[in-house]
Amino acid sequence: MTATTPPPAAGGGRPVVRPRPAVPATARGVGGAVLLVGTRVGLWLGVQLGLAGLLILVGAAATGGQALGEVAGWWMVYVGLVDLGTLGVIFWLLRRDGGSYRDLLGPPTTAWQVAVGALGVLAASVPAVVFSAELTSALYGDGAIAPMFAIVDLPPWASVVSVVVVPLLAELAEPVAFLGLILPRLERRLGRPWLAATIVVLVWAGEHALYPLLVSGGGLDWEFAAYRVGSVLPFLAAWTAAWYALGRRLLPVMAARWVFNAGTALALALGLVQ
Amino acid sequence: MHDRILYRLTWLALVMSLGHHLDHLIRGNAVGWPVTEEVNAFTASLVVYPIIATGLVLYHAGRVGPGFWALVSGGGAVFVGAVHFGPAAVEPPELILDHYDPPILGWLAFGWLVVFVTVLAITCLYETRLWASQRRARHATRPVDAEVGR
């Protein structure tokens, strides 16, 4: 018996019954994770359908398909709205369940650890880049640009937002939500880190099917949705594995992703992707 | 002290490497000595097996640590990545994708290669972190050792 073990209760040696919280901590944890994923899915669909509806209402688009096509060209900007919503839910969960945003980023990480770790994460992403490029070539022809980049059509001010603001918001929200918040809660619930990581990677990849929503032949372009999931899957698997390898330090992963995403947005804004 | 995760990652990388060499043998379009007369990147890559075997023995004996493994994994990732994905790749992805019938087998072999290089890179990250933390721990205990020795 340790010094902190409570003494047996008087009267028949019955164990002390401690008051239970209204909701078990683990259940509340997974509930929060589901809420976060649900919010993101709802926001992806809500933002795109809402904007498309708005375009039809003001007469800027004649059909739903045309409106969705117009909205899709702005996906690198409206991503920011979804990430703002995600950040809102993260902070709400932190206030409800306790803890700080810093806690979600993992153990303390020095600047050089972030730099070296980010370089390692970028190196580990190279196979994913090659796989994604090969998949694009196989589905859309040699030298083709990935459809989600080919459709981007932004005025200069929006391009600046997509390069400066959106990638930063994405790093503050997306990896923090999936790796910092959802994965640890799922690990606690399932007790098997590999299973929790697999589920998170699949859900995270599946979410990419929802943006941008492309229309083909009068309906949603399901081939593109499947391509989007397949092309992003190795990146997410590599980043999740890197998060484990770095002792659950999120900052190097965030830094590498920021370089990657901001670099892509900059290349698109400068017309370097043809 | 031996790290169990390091062992597991090393064995995983070894299995992935064997699988990739098997893919070379099945395709038969990028093989060298001892399968053919030519000495090429395939031949050079076989050196990894004695390195891993020696490394496992030395690691078990405490003669090498995670720093050694970080160099092996990192070197392997760079070598395999350069041979298959680099700008001057001698065996680009098309050599794998276009040499299987049905094509899905080519994607399977290519996916295996992608996972293999990623495993090597992630393993290198893990071993580097382990190496750094062991060095920090050694530095932290050194003054105490000196104190005891006095």
mmCIF file of N, CA and C in Angstrom, chain A residues 43-102:
data_model
loop_
_atom_site.group_PDB
_atom_site.id
_atom_site.type_symbol
_atom_site.label_atom_id
_atom_site.label_comp_id
_atom_site.label_asym_id
_atom_site.label_seq_id
_atom_site.Cartn_x
_atom_site.Cartn_y
_atom_site.Cartn_z
ATOM 1 N N LEU A 43 -18.226 21.969 -42.025
ATOM 2 C CA LEU A 43 -17.739 23.242 -42.563
ATOM 3 C C LEU A 43 -17.332 23.111 -44.024
ATOM 4 N N TRP A 44 -16.641 21.991 -44.358
ATOM 5 C CA TRP A 44 -16.251 21.811 -45.772
ATOM 6 C C TRP A 44 -17.486 21.862 -46.663
ATOM 7 N N LEU A 45 -18.491 21.085 -46.292
ATOM 8 C CA LEU A 45 -19.695 21.026 -47.126
ATOM 9 C C LEU A 45 -20.467 22.338 -47.040
ATOM 10 N N GLY A 46 -20.618 22.853 -45.817
ATOM 11 C CA GLY A 46 -21.405 24.069 -45.607
ATOM 12 C C GLY A 46 -20.838 25.267 -46.349
ATOM 13 N N VAL A 47 -19.525 25.450 -46.236
ATOM 14 C CA VAL A 47 -18.896 26.623 -46.880
ATOM 15 C C VAL A 47 -19.064 26.548 -48.399
ATOM 16 N N GLN A 48 -18.783 25.367 -48.969
ATOM 17 C CA GLN A 48 -18.837 25.259 -50.433
ATOM 18 C C GLN A 48 -20.273 25.367 -50.955
ATOM 19 N N LEU A 49 -21.190 24.653 -50.295
ATOM 20 C CA LEU A 49 -22.586 24.707 -50.749
ATOM 21 C C LEU A 49 -23.177 26.095 -50.478
ATOM 22 N N GLY A 50 -22.803 26.692 -49.349
ATOM 23 C CA GLY A 50 -23.291 28.029 -49.013
ATOM 24 C C GLY A 50 -22.832 29.061 -50.039
ATOM 25 N N LEU A 51 -21.545 29.012 -50.373
ATOM 26 C CA LEU A 51 -21.011 29.966 -51.360
ATOM 27 C C LEU A 51 -21.642 29.730 -52.739
ATOM 28 N N ALA A 52 -21.813 28.443 -53.087
ATOM 29 C CA ALA A 52 -22.431 28.129 -54.390
ATOM 30 C C ALA A 52 -23.865 28.657 -54.426
ATOM 31 N N GLY A 53 -24.605 28.473 -53.330
ATOM 32 C CA GLY A 53 -25.975 28.980 -53.249
ATOM 33 C C GLY A 53 -26.006 30.490 -53.393
ATOM 34 N N LEU A 54 -25.046 31.134 -52.763
ATOM 35 C CA LEU A 54 -24.953 32.598 -52.830
ATOM 36 C C LEU A 54 -24.735 33.054 -54.269
ATOM 37 N N LEU A 55 -23.873 32.346 -54.980
ATOM 38 C CA LEU A 55 -23.590 32.698 -56.381
ATOM 39 C C LEU A 55 -24.842 32.566 -57.243
ATOM 40 N N ILE A 56 -25.643 31.534 -56.965
ATOM 41 C CA ILE A 56 -26.882 31.336 -57.736
ATOM 42 C C ILE A 56 -27.880 32.455 -57.389
ATOM 43 N N LEU A 57 -27.937 32.784 -56.094
ATOM 44 C CA LEU A 57 -28.873 33.822 -55.647
ATOM 45 C C LEU A 57 -28.586 35.175 -56.289
ATOM 46 N N VAL A 58 -27.311 35.524 -56.375
ATOM 47 C CA VAL A 58 -26.965 36.843 -56.950
ATOM 48 C C VAL A 58 -26.875 36.771 -58.476
ATOM 49 N N GLY A 59 -27.121 35.615 -59.035
ATOM 50 C CA GLY A 59 -27.138 35.477 -60.485
ATOM 51 C C GLY A 59 -25.775 35.321 -61.124
ATOM 52 N N ALA A 60 -24.745 35.068 -60.297
ATOM 53 C CA ALA A 60 -23.397 34.900 -60.855
ATOM 54 C C ALA A 60 -23.202 33.512 -61.454
ATOM 55 N N ALA A 61 -24.096 32.596 -61.156
ATOM 56 C CA ALA A 61 -24.016 31.242 -61.728
ATOM 57 C C ALA A 61 -25.433 30.764 -62.023
ATOM 58 N N ALA A 62 -25.566 30.044 -63.121
ATOM 59 C CA ALA A 62 -26.911 29.630 -63.545
ATOM 60 C C ALA A 62 -27.311 28.293 -62.927
ATOM 61 N N THR A 63 -26.352 27.388 -62.803
ATOM 62 C CA THR A 63 -26.675 26.053 -62.285
ATOM 63 C C THR A 63 -25.818 25.739 -61.055
ATOM 64 N N GLY A 64 -26.232 24.698 -60.329
ATOM 65 C CA GLY A 64 -25.468 24.285 -59.153
ATOM 66 C C GLY A 64 -24.062 23.848 -59.530
ATOM 67 N N GLY A 65 -23.963 23.120 -60.631
ATOM 68 C CA GLY A 65 -22.657 22.639 -61.080
ATOM 69 C C GLY A 65 -21.724 23.788 -61.418
ATOM 70 N N GLN A 66 -22.282 24.776 -62.121
ATOM 71 C CA GLN A 66 -21.465 25.944 -62.493
ATOM 72 C C GLN A 66 -21.016 26.696 -61.235
ATOM 73 N N ALA A 67 -21.961 26.833 -60.287
ATOM 74 C CA ALA A 67 -21.638 27.543 -59.047
ATOM 75 C C ALA A 67 -20.541 26.814 -58.267
ATOM 76 N N LEU A 68 -20.665 25.498 -58.180
ATOM 77 C CA LEU A 68 -19.640 24.720 -57.450
ATOM 78 C C LEU A 68 -18.280 24.852 -58.132
ATOM 79 N N GLY A 69 -18.300 24.880 -59.465
ATOM 80 C CA GLY A 69 -17.056 25.058 -60.222
ATOM 81 C C GLY A 69 -16.396 26.394 -59.915
ATOM 82 N N GLU A 70 -17.236 27.450 -59.824
ATOM 83 C CA GLU A 70 -16.711 28.795 -59.504
ATOM 84 C C GLU A 70 -16.109 28.810 -58.093
ATOM 85 N N VAL A 71 -16.830 28.182 -57.171
ATOM 86 C CA VAL A 71 -16.378 28.157 -55.765
ATOM 87 C C VAL A 71 -15.073 27.365 -55.649
ATOM 88 N N ALA A 72 -14.971 26.268 -56.421
ATOM 89 C CA ALA A 72 -13.792 25.406 -56.323
ATOM 90 C C ALA A 72 -12.500 26.173 -56.627
ATOM 91 N N GLY A 73 -12.593 27.161 -57.524
ATOM 92 C CA GLY A 73 -11.410 27.956 -57.872
ATOM 93 C C GLY A 73 -10.848 28.732 -56.688
ATOM 94 N N TRP A 74 -11.675 28.865 -55.627
ATOM 95 C CA TRP A 74 -11.264 29.637 -54.442
ATOM 96 C C TRP A 74 -10.904 28.736 -53.257
ATOM 97 N N TRP A 75 -10.720 27.442 -53.509
ATOM 98 C CA TRP A 75 -10.568 26.539 -52.357
ATOM 99 C C TRP A 75 -9.360 26.872 -51.500
ATOM 100 N N MET A 76 -8.317 27.443 -52.124
ATOM 101 C CA MET A 76 -7.119 27.733 -51.319
ATOM 102 C C MET A 76 -7.328 28.930 -50.410
ATOM 103 N N VAL A 77 -8.480 29.590 -50.549
ATOM 104 C CA VAL A 77 -8.805 30.699 -49.642
ATOM 105 C C VAL A 77 -9.826 30.237 -48.598
ATOM 106 N N TYR A 78 -10.877 29.529 -49.048
ATOM 107 C CA TYR A 78 -11.908 29.162 -48.064
ATOM 108 C C TYR A 78 -11.469 28.070 -47.098
ATOM 109 N N VAL A 79 -10.330 27.442 -47.402
ATOM 110 C CA VAL A 79 -9.710 26.519 -46.423
ATOM 111 C C VAL A 79 -9.535 27.257 -45.091
ATOM 112 N N GLY A 80 -9.207 28.548 -45.179
ATOM 113 C CA GLY A 80 -8.985 29.363 -43.982
ATOM 114 C C GLY A 80 -10.216 29.423 -43.089
ATOM 115 N N LEU A 81 -11.414 29.480 -43.709
ATOM 116 C CA LEU A 81 -12.653 29.537 -42.914
ATOM 117 C C LEU A 81 -12.829 28.249 -42.109
ATOM 118 N N VAL A 82 -12.545 27.118 -42.764
ATOM 119 C CA VAL A 82 -12.690 25.821 -42.087
ATOM 120 C C VAL A 82 -11.680 25.734 -40.937
ATOM 121 N N ASP A 83 -10.480 26.217 -41.182
ATOM 122 C CA ASP A 83 -9.456 26.142 -40.127
ATOM 123 C C ASP A 83 -9.774 27.093 -38.969
ATOM 124 N N LEU A 84 -10.390 28.239 -39.288
ATOM 125 C CA LEU A 84 -10.817 29.130 -38.204
ATOM 126 C C LEU A 84 -11.877 28.446 -37.350
ATOM 127 N N GLY A 85 -12.811 27.784 -37.997
ATOM 128 C CA GLY A 85 -13.840 27.034 -37.270
ATOM 129 C C GLY A 85 -13.218 25.934 -36.435
ATOM 130 N N THR A 86 -12.216 25.253 -36.996
ATOM 131 C CA THR A 86 -11.520 24.181 -36.268
ATOM 132 C C THR A 86 -10.850 24.742 -35.017
ATOM 133 N N LEU A 87 -10.182 25.889 -35.184
ATOM 134 C CA LEU A 87 -9.518 26.506 -34.033
ATOM 135 C C LEU A 87 -10.541 26.863 -32.952
ATOM 136 N N GLY A 88 -11.711 27.329 -33.392
ATOM 137 C CA GLY A 88 -12.778 27.661 -32.442
ATOM 138 C C GLY A 88 -13.162 26.442 -31.617
ATOM 139 N N VAL A 89 -13.338 25.303 -32.281
ATOM 140 C CA VAL A 89 -13.729 24.068 -31.570
ATOM 141 C C VAL A 89 -12.593 23.599 -30.659
ATOM 142 N N ILE A 90 -11.334 23.702 -31.144
ATOM 143 C CA ILE A 90 -10.188 23.286 -30.315
ATOM 144 C C ILE A 90 -10.171 24.085 -29.015
ATOM 145 N N PHE A 91 -10.328 25.398 -29.120
ATOM 146 C CA PHE A 91 -10.263 26.217 -27.902
ATOM 147 C C PHE A 91 -11.477 25.954 -27.002
ATOM 148 N N TRP A 92 -12.627 25.686 -27.620
ATOM 149 C CA TRP A 92 -13.812 25.369 -26.822
ATOM 150 C C TRP A 92 -13.585 24.064 -26.045
ATOM 151 N N LEU A 93 -13.005 23.068 -26.721
ATOM 152 C CA LEU A 93 -12.724 21.780 -26.066
ATOM 153 C C LEU A 93 -11.696 21.953 -24.947
ATOM 154 N N LEU A 94 -10.690 22.788 -25.202
ATOM 155 C CA LEU A 94 -9.659 23.010 -24.178
ATOM 156 C C LEU A 94 -10.266 23.663 -22.945
ATOM 157 N N ARG A 95 -11.198 24.598 -23.170
ATOM 158 C CA ARG A 95 -11.826 25.276 -22.035
ATOM 159 C C ARG A 95 -12.723 24.295 -21.267
ATOM 160 N N ARG A 96 -13.376 23.406 -22.027
ATOM 161 C CA ARG A 96 -14.291 22.448 -21.396
ATOM 162 C C ARG A 96 -13.533 21.355 -20.631
ATOM 163 N N ASP A 97 -12.489 20.813 -21.297
ATOM 164 C CA ASP A 97 -11.805 19.639 -20.739
ATOM 165 C C ASP A 97 -10.542 19.995 -19.954
ATOM 166 N N GLY A 98 -10.115 21.245 -20.015
ATOM 167 C CA GLY A 98 -8.873 21.646 -19.361
ATOM 168 C C GLY A 98 -7.687 21.468 -20.291
ATOM 169 N N GLY A 99 -6.569 22.099 -19.924
ATOM 170 C CA GLY A 99 -5.363 22.020 -20.754
ATOM 171 C C GLY A 99 -5.192 23.285 -21.569
ATOM 172 N N SER A 100 -4.030 23.383 -22.184
ATOM 173 C CA SER A 100 -3.740 24.579 -22.976
ATOM 174 C C SER A 100 -3.379 24.170 -24.401
ATOM 175 N N TYR A 101 -3.413 25.163 -25.288
ATOM 176 C CA TYR A 101 -3.051 24.915 -26.684
ATOM 177 C C TYR A 101 -1.612 24.413 -26.758
ATOM 178 N N ARG A 102 -0.737 24.963 -25.906
ATOM 179 C CA ARG A 102 0.672 24.560 -25.894
ATOM 180 C C ARG A 102 0.811 23.065 -25.586
#
